Tab-separated table of C-alpha atoms and ligand atoms in Angstrom:
chain	number	residue	atom	x	y	z
J	1	MET	CA	78.605	176.573	130.555
J	2	SER	CA	76.315	176.204	127.548
J	3	GLY	CA	72.762	176.827	126.355
J	4	ILE	CA	70.037	175.173	124.318
J	5	TYR	CA	67.650	176.911	121.917
J	6	ILE	CA	64.571	175.130	120.560
J	7	HIS	CA	62.688	176.658	117.632
J	8	ILE	CA	58.945	175.940	117.505
J	9	PRO	CA	57.932	176.958	113.980
J	10	PHE	CA	54.150	177.261	114.297
J	11	CYS	CA	51.778	180.184	114.720
J	12	LEU	CA	48.001	180.427	114.560
J	13	SER	CA	48.272	183.044	111.820
J	14	LYS	CA	50.978	185.209	110.330
J	15	CYS	CA	51.444	188.706	111.771
J	16	ALA	CA	51.792	191.363	109.079
J	17	TYR	CA	55.324	192.431	110.036
J	18	CYS	CA	56.748	188.963	110.756
J	19	GLY	CA	60.176	188.012	109.429
J	20	PHE	CA	60.649	184.818	111.481
J	21	TYR	CA	60.430	181.299	110.174
J	22	SER	CA	56.967	180.038	111.150
J	23	LYS	CA	54.029	178.230	109.561
J	24	PRO	CA	50.480	179.488	110.174
J	25	SER	CA	49.117	175.965	110.687
J	26	LEU	CA	49.568	173.171	113.226
J	27	LYS	CA	48.975	170.347	110.731
J	28	GLN	CA	52.533	169.045	110.903
J	29	LYS	CA	53.048	169.489	114.611
J	30	ASP	CA	53.255	165.786	115.520
J	31	ALA	CA	55.754	164.933	112.788
J	32	PHE	CA	57.755	167.994	113.816
J	33	ARG	CA	57.870	166.931	117.472
J	34	GLU	CA	59.159	163.513	116.530
J	35	ALA	CA	61.887	164.947	114.300
J	36	LEU	CA	62.814	167.472	116.968
J	37	GLY	CA	63.137	164.717	119.553
J	38	ARG	CA	65.406	162.754	117.206
J	39	GLU	CA	67.587	165.817	116.644
J	40	ILE	CA	67.917	166.531	120.379
J	41	VAL	CA	69.103	162.964	120.974
J	42	SER	CA	71.311	162.578	117.905
J	43	ARG	CA	73.282	165.771	118.646
J	44	LYS	CA	73.750	164.992	122.329
J	45	ASP	CA	77.559	165.265	122.113
J	46	TYR	CA	77.495	168.704	120.522
J	47	LEU	CA	78.003	170.533	123.842
J	48	HIS	CA	80.687	168.078	125.053
J	49	GLY	CA	79.006	167.583	128.420
J	50	GLU	CA	79.171	171.287	129.320
J	51	PRO	CA	76.481	172.088	131.919
J	52	VAL	CA	73.400	173.600	130.263
J	53	GLU	CA	72.627	176.821	132.117
J	54	THR	CA	69.787	178.035	129.893
J	55	VAL	CA	67.057	176.476	127.789
J	56	TYR	CA	65.058	178.765	125.511
J	57	PHE	CA	61.880	177.840	123.618
J	58	GLY	CA	61.543	180.419	120.830
J	59	GLY	CA	59.584	180.663	117.643
J	60	GLY	CA	57.072	180.942	116.124
J	61	THR	CA	54.759	180.474	119.052
J	62	PRO	CA	56.158	177.904	121.505
J	63	SER	CA	53.078	178.313	123.707
J	64	LEU	CA	51.150	176.396	121.015
J	65	LEU	CA	52.788	173.227	122.337
J	66	MET	CA	50.775	171.483	125.046
J	67	VAL	CA	52.263	171.328	128.533
J	68	ASP	CA	53.004	167.601	128.214
J	69	GLU	CA	54.719	168.196	124.843
J	70	ILE	CA	57.039	170.762	126.420
J	71	GLY	CA	57.549	168.383	129.342
J	72	ALA	CA	58.607	165.588	126.976
J	73	LEU	CA	61.205	167.871	125.336
J	74	LEU	CA	62.575	168.924	128.720
J	75	ASP	CA	62.763	165.264	129.763
J	76	LEU	CA	64.845	164.499	126.676
J	77	ILE	CA	67.191	167.362	127.497
J	78	LYS	CA	67.543	166.206	131.101
J	79	LYS	CA	68.243	162.671	129.936
J	80	HIS	CA	70.833	163.471	127.271
J	81	TYR	CA	72.468	166.715	128.468
J	82	GLU	CA	74.022	167.901	131.710
J	83	LEU	CA	71.458	170.376	133.068
J	84	ALA	CA	73.028	172.891	135.518
J	85	PRO	CA	71.531	173.027	139.050
J	86	ASP	CA	69.610	176.287	138.574
J	87	PRO	CA	68.889	176.575	134.863
J	88	GLU	CA	66.977	179.474	133.327
J	89	ILE	CA	64.157	177.913	131.299
J	90	THR	CA	62.378	180.460	129.113
J	91	LEU	CA	59.306	180.032	126.962
J	92	GLU	CA	58.133	182.651	124.469
J	93	ALA	CA	54.370	182.985	124.634
J	94	ASN	CA	51.660	184.894	122.842
J	95	PRO	CA	48.832	186.327	124.964
J	96	ASP	CA	46.064	184.607	122.972
J	97	THR	CA	47.493	181.164	123.814
J	98	LEU	CA	47.784	181.615	127.583
J	99	SER	CA	45.388	180.434	130.274
J	100	LEU	CA	45.699	179.984	134.037
J	101	GLU	CA	45.739	176.204	133.652
J	102	TYR	CA	48.435	176.299	131.000
J	103	LEU	CA	50.654	178.627	133.033
J	104	LYS	CA	50.304	176.412	136.113
J	105	GLY	CA	51.374	173.457	133.992
J	106	LEU	CA	54.470	175.302	132.776
J	107	ARG	CA	55.435	176.222	136.325
J	108	ALA	CA	55.099	172.594	137.391
J	109	LEU	CA	57.535	171.609	134.613
J	110	GLY	CA	60.161	174.045	135.895
J	111	VAL	CA	59.715	176.717	133.209
J	112	ASN	CA	60.823	179.756	135.235
J	113	ARG	CA	60.894	182.604	132.717
J	114	LEU	CA	58.176	183.833	130.356
J	115	SER	CA	58.739	186.152	127.434
J	116	ILE	CA	55.334	187.483	126.419
J	117	GLY	CA	54.818	188.956	122.934
J	118	ILE	CA	52.495	191.803	123.862
J	119	GLN	CA	53.903	194.373	121.384
J	120	SER	CA	51.446	197.078	122.465
J	121	PHE	CA	48.735	197.675	125.067
J	122	PHE	CA	46.664	199.584	122.466
J	123	ASP	CA	44.175	198.024	120.078
J	124	ASN	CA	44.918	200.332	117.135
J	125	ASP	CA	48.594	199.253	117.228
J	126	LEU	CA	47.691	195.577	117.607
J	127	LYS	CA	45.326	195.782	114.674
J	128	TYR	CA	47.990	197.416	112.488
J	129	LEU	CA	50.416	194.607	113.373
J	130	SER	CA	47.599	192.040	112.876
J	131	ARG	CA	48.215	190.492	116.265
J	132	ARG	CA	45.553	188.052	117.485
J	133	HIS	CA	45.116	189.443	121.005
J	134	ASP	CA	43.595	192.700	122.208
J	135	SER	CA	44.814	195.151	124.814
J	136	GLN	CA	42.561	193.703	127.528
J	137	HIS	CA	43.982	190.212	127.060
J	138	ALA	CA	47.499	191.639	127.005
J	139	ARG	CA	46.987	193.005	130.509
J	140	GLN	CA	45.155	189.918	131.753
J	141	CYS	CA	47.858	187.478	130.732
J	142	VAL	CA	50.555	189.347	132.658
J	143	LYS	CA	48.349	189.197	135.757
J	144	MET	CA	47.712	185.470	135.190
J	145	ALA	CA	51.438	184.804	134.836
J	146	LYS	CA	52.119	186.591	138.114
J	147	ASP	CA	49.218	184.830	139.850
J	148	THR	CA	50.699	181.467	138.900
J	149	GLY	CA	54.038	182.395	140.445
J	150	PHE	CA	56.080	183.627	137.475
J	151	GLU	CA	58.397	186.345	138.722
J	152	ASN	CA	60.859	186.362	135.871
J	153	ILE	CA	58.693	187.847	133.114
J	154	SER	CA	59.768	189.749	130.037
J	155	ILE	CA	57.430	191.750	127.824
J	156	ASP	CA	58.081	192.543	124.153
J	157	LEU	CA	56.930	195.928	122.875
J	158	ILE	CA	57.266	197.463	119.412
J	159	TYR	CA	57.869	201.182	118.922
J	160	GLY	CA	57.958	203.495	115.928
J	161	LEU	CA	54.430	202.503	114.899
J	162	PRO	CA	52.583	204.926	112.610
J	163	THR	CA	49.401	204.232	114.621
J	164	SER	CA	50.999	205.634	117.765
J	165	ASP	CA	52.302	209.061	118.758
J	166	ALA	CA	54.656	210.022	121.582
J	167	ASP	CA	51.749	210.302	123.980
J	168	GLN	CA	50.498	206.772	123.236
J	169	TRP	CA	54.020	205.332	123.454
J	170	ASN	CA	54.421	206.997	126.854
J	171	LYS	CA	51.129	205.424	127.953
J	172	ASN	CA	52.348	202.027	126.742
J	173	LEU	CA	55.414	202.473	128.922
J	174	ASP	CA	53.270	203.700	131.860
J	175	LEU	CA	51.331	200.426	131.659
J	176	PHE	CA	54.516	198.390	131.457
J	177	PHE	CA	56.121	200.047	134.500
J	178	GLU	CA	52.864	199.786	136.508
J	179	MET	CA	52.924	196.016	136.010
J	180	ASN	CA	56.153	195.684	137.943
J	181	VAL	CA	57.653	193.270	135.421
J	182	PRO	CA	61.469	193.017	135.590
J	183	HIS	CA	62.416	192.799	131.890
J	184	LEU	CA	61.503	194.655	128.700
J	185	SER	CA	62.574	193.901	125.135
J	186	ALA	CA	61.615	196.769	122.836
J	187	TYR	CA	62.166	196.707	119.091
J	188	ALA	CA	61.666	199.310	116.398
J	189	LEU	CA	59.174	198.212	113.774
J	190	THR	CA	61.231	197.093	110.812
J	191	LEU	CA	59.882	196.345	107.380
J	192	GLU	CA	61.053	192.869	106.481
J	193	PRO	CA	61.395	192.147	102.776
J	194	ASN	CA	58.361	190.146	101.616
J	195	SER	CA	56.391	190.656	104.838
J	196	ILE	CA	52.657	191.237	104.444
J	197	LEU	CA	53.037	194.715	105.932
J	198	THR	CA	55.769	195.708	103.473
J	199	LYS	CA	53.521	194.677	100.587
J	200	GLN	CA	50.511	196.470	102.079
J	201	ILE	CA	52.522	199.685	102.466
J	202	ASP	CA	53.855	199.390	98.905
J	203	LEU	CA	50.268	199.109	97.664
J	204	GLY	CA	49.174	202.079	99.766
J	205	LYS	CA	46.933	199.858	101.898
J	206	ALA	CA	48.709	200.420	105.227
J	207	LEU	CA	50.203	203.490	106.882
J	208	PRO	CA	53.900	203.937	106.001
J	209	VAL	CA	56.578	203.657	108.681
J	210	ASN	CA	58.570	206.754	109.547
J	211	GLU	CA	62.109	206.349	110.904
J	212	GLU	CA	61.830	209.597	112.858
J	213	ASP	CA	59.011	208.098	114.949
J	214	ALA	CA	61.325	205.254	115.951
J	215	VAL	CA	64.102	207.694	116.951
J	216	ARG	CA	61.615	209.747	119.011
J	217	ASP	CA	60.191	206.659	120.744
J	218	TYR	CA	63.624	205.215	121.426
J	219	GLU	CA	64.719	208.385	123.197
J	220	ILE	CA	61.567	208.272	125.320
J	221	LEU	CA	62.164	204.590	126.044
J	222	CYS	CA	65.770	205.065	127.202
J	223	ARG	CA	64.869	208.006	129.421
J	224	ARG	CA	61.835	206.317	130.996
J	225	ALA	CA	63.717	203.065	131.578
J	226	ALA	CA	66.516	204.906	133.409
J	227	GLU	CA	63.995	206.886	135.487
J	228	ASN	CA	62.381	203.613	136.527
J	229	GLY	CA	65.630	201.971	137.608
J	230	PHE	CA	66.045	199.706	134.576
J	231	LEU	CA	69.490	198.816	133.268
J	232	HIS	CA	69.890	199.330	129.542
J	233	TYR	CA	72.049	196.254	129.081
J	234	GLU	CA	71.654	195.759	125.339
J	235	ILE	CA	70.309	198.023	122.617
J	236	SER	CA	66.835	196.483	122.732
J	237	ASN	CA	66.862	195.054	126.253
J	238	PHE	CA	66.193	196.646	129.628
J	239	CYS	CA	65.927	195.033	133.033
J	240	LYS	CA	65.869	195.540	136.732
J	241	PRO	CA	69.226	194.673	138.344
J	242	GLN	CA	69.925	190.908	138.314
J	243	HIS	CA	67.219	190.234	135.725
J	244	GLN	CA	69.215	190.093	132.493
J	245	SER	CA	68.164	187.286	130.184
J	246	ARG	CA	70.873	184.748	130.974
J	247	HIS	CA	70.233	183.018	127.656
J	248	ASN	CA	70.614	186.074	125.423
J	249	SER	CA	73.561	187.338	127.467
J	250	SER	CA	75.361	184.071	126.750
J	251	TYR	CA	75.024	184.719	122.977
J	252	TRP	CA	76.862	188.006	123.485
J	253	SER	CA	79.549	186.295	125.564
J	254	HIS	CA	80.487	183.583	123.065
J	255	ILE	CA	79.198	180.746	125.234
J	256	PRO	CA	78.462	177.587	123.187
J	257	TYR	CA	74.843	176.730	122.468
J	258	ALA	CA	72.987	174.080	120.548
J	259	GLY	CA	69.986	175.096	118.454
J	260	PHE	CA	67.337	172.541	117.530
J	261	GLY	CA	64.502	172.800	115.024
J	262	PRO	CA	64.200	174.564	111.670
J	263	SER	CA	66.278	177.727	111.222
J	264	ALA	CA	67.975	177.248	114.622
J	265	HIS	CA	71.637	178.256	114.897
J	266	SER	CA	74.340	176.568	116.982
J	267	PHE	CA	77.796	177.616	118.122
J	268	ASP	CA	80.362	175.178	119.502
J	269	GLY	CA	82.899	177.787	120.584
J	270	VAL	CA	84.781	177.650	117.265
J	271	SER	CA	82.311	177.287	114.401
J	272	ARG	CA	78.674	178.032	113.693
J	273	GLN	CA	76.049	175.717	112.299
J	274	TRP	CA	72.514	176.440	111.183
J	275	ASN	CA	69.554	174.289	110.274
J	276	SER	CA	67.600	174.916	107.108
J	277	SER	CA	64.403	176.948	107.342
J	278	SER	CA	62.113	174.101	106.430
J	279	LEU	CA	59.893	171.634	108.253
J	280	ASP	CA	62.038	169.003	106.579
J	281	TRP	CA	65.176	170.475	108.192
J	282	TYR	CA	66.022	167.207	109.863
J	283	ASN	CA	66.660	165.529	106.514
J	284	GLN	CA	68.746	168.376	105.173
J	285	LYS	CA	72.395	169.169	105.571
J	286	ILE	CA	73.374	171.362	108.516
J	287	GLU	CA	75.228	174.374	107.107
J	288	SER	CA	78.443	175.222	108.874
J	289	GLU	CA	81.179	177.822	108.870
J	290	SER	CA	84.392	178.160	110.848
J	291	LEU	CA	85.185	181.744	111.630
J	292	THR	CA	88.521	183.196	110.544
J	293	PRO	CA	90.253	185.429	113.144
J	294	GLU	CA	89.061	188.441	111.119
J	295	GLN	CA	85.451	187.198	111.261
J	296	GLN	CA	85.785	186.447	114.978
J	297	TYR	CA	86.995	189.999	115.541
J	298	ASN	CA	84.141	191.524	113.515
J	299	GLU	CA	81.583	189.405	115.291
J	300	TYR	CA	82.965	190.266	118.731
J	301	VAL	CA	82.883	193.990	117.887
J	302	MET	CA	79.345	193.810	116.542
J	303	LEU	CA	77.925	191.862	119.500
J	304	LYS	CA	79.715	193.669	122.323
J	305	LEU	CA	79.095	197.150	120.979
J	306	ARG	CA	75.381	196.493	121.448
J	307	THR	CA	75.775	195.825	125.174
J	308	MET	CA	76.462	197.857	128.296
J	309	TRP	CA	79.666	195.833	128.780
J	310	GLY	CA	81.251	197.326	125.647
J	311	ILE	CA	84.309	196.204	123.670
J	312	ASP	CA	87.146	194.956	125.859
J	313	LEU	CA	90.413	195.856	124.101
J	314	LYS	CA	92.409	193.647	126.473
J	315	TYR	CA	90.198	190.684	125.553
J	316	ILE	CA	90.801	191.325	121.839
J	317	LYS	CA	94.564	191.506	122.397
J	318	ARG	CA	94.608	188.345	124.505
J	319	GLU	CA	92.260	186.199	122.403
J	320	LEU	CA	92.878	187.454	118.867
J	321	GLY	CA	96.240	189.226	118.954
J	322	GLU	CA	97.700	192.703	119.093
J	323	ARG	CA	97.103	193.500	115.429
J	324	PHE	CA	93.345	193.370	116.112
J	325	SER	CA	93.413	195.483	119.302
J	326	THR	CA	95.645	198.049	117.563
J	327	HIS	CA	93.301	198.143	114.569
J	328	CYS	CA	90.291	198.594	116.850
J	329	GLU	CA	91.913	201.472	118.754
J	330	ARG	CA	93.000	203.175	115.553
J	331	GLN	CA	89.547	202.919	113.981
J	332	ALA	CA	87.897	204.109	117.205
J	333	GLU	CA	89.900	207.329	117.491
J	334	PRO	CA	87.858	209.494	115.043
J	335	LEU	CA	84.619	208.028	116.411
J	336	ILE	CA	85.636	209.082	119.936
J	337	THR	CA	86.440	212.585	118.643
J	338	GLN	CA	83.011	212.748	116.965
J	339	GLY	CA	81.318	211.715	120.232
J	340	ARG	CA	80.019	208.460	118.788
J	341	LEU	CA	82.132	206.231	121.045
J	342	SER	CA	83.494	206.723	124.524
J	343	LYS	CA	86.516	205.024	126.067
J	344	THR	CA	86.941	204.138	129.715
J	345	ARG	CA	90.193	202.416	130.576
J	346	GLU	CA	90.368	199.511	128.104
J	347	PHE	CA	86.675	199.483	127.122
J	348	LEU	CA	84.886	201.132	124.197
J	349	TYR	CA	81.186	201.997	124.463
J	350	LEU	CA	78.587	203.551	122.223
J	351	THR	CA	77.496	206.959	123.482
J	352	ASP	CA	73.786	207.188	124.379
J	353	ASN	CA	72.684	208.948	121.196
J	354	GLN	CA	74.423	206.342	118.996
J	355	MET	CA	72.535	203.286	120.252
J	356	LEU	CA	70.256	203.197	117.212
J	357	PHE	CA	73.258	203.402	114.898
J	358	ALA	CA	75.279	200.565	116.447
J	359	ASP	CA	75.575	198.580	113.228
J	360	GLY	CA	77.018	201.556	111.328
J	361	VAL	CA	79.544	202.296	114.093
J	362	ALA	CA	80.526	198.612	114.284
J	363	GLU	CA	81.170	198.584	110.530
J	364	MET	CA	83.673	201.395	110.983
J	365	LEU	CA	85.573	199.273	113.499
J	366	PHE	CA	85.491	196.116	111.381
J	367	TRP	CA	88.623	194.521	109.973
A	1	SF4	S1	53.525	185.402	116.567
A	1	SF4	FE1	55.671	186.009	116.201
A	1	SF4	S2	56.528	184.397	114.923
A	1	SF4	FE2	54.305	184.167	114.858
A	1	SF4	S3	53.672	185.273	113.021
A	1	SF4	FE3	53.514	186.707	114.748
A	1	SF4	S4	55.509	187.766	114.808
A	1	SF4	FE4	55.756	185.928	113.527
């Protein structure tokens, strides 16, 4: 099993809060596509012929590529990699780039999962985030996606916004659940260093972000998701049964993946590689690191603690050795006493009220 990630580094404009690598111009799109195609072919042995179960177009705004441009990339993958019989093929899309015609074209190519960056169904939130779409278009594009036969749809929402209160966040969730969409990714608004929003807040030109709003909204989110039959399978991800993102789940399960395009990361099962964050990435050295057993342990703890599957102590003992499983158990003991972790048989889980503090708890378990 393996996966492929393709980073499309273009957007029509830069959102105020954005911390991703993307360029607010399409001027270099053709040169980029050519370089991307060369990279996909030249690294064809990276996955050692493992069947590719998932392909993920992320960005940036992948829906800025034309249908035939996405088709050409998928053709290259089919030609040079072993595509599994029923692959999950996801494309991230922004509402302002979607049309009925475009969605039909994606379906015809075999794209079978859409991740739509809606962020909020309210115009005051969208304006604060400087998104290009409005609430009406946010609703329309979900309907269009369903009308063209997309069943596997995920919506991104952002919570903890100073333009929203608990009532508005609840209404956002009402709209999401009414749409009968099987997957939700919800992220707290974070202030990225050097983002436009961070600068605006520093200058007093935008409303400041309050961490307590994020805690309040997250509690509402977890409760409403459970009431609506959604599994909380990762800190920021919720789905109806059988609708986990297969691609993201494979990251948390240490399945190898190849990442193409600027800033994309790859993992071959032993070491990690990452491309430079530049449109000239193809001419630059791929950075690489092999993980020591201590780093492998820390990474396993950090990734698994975020999921509903938890930390498997037997897995740690088997794959990394007893000294790591013993260390993990010893470090976990006070956290279990404090109610921050729970233990069921050989698995350690975050308790519900610790979900937002996963990174801090993981650090306490680190080697
Ligand atoms: S659409 Fe996404 S990647 Fe592009 S600027 Fe906005 S947040 Fe960043």
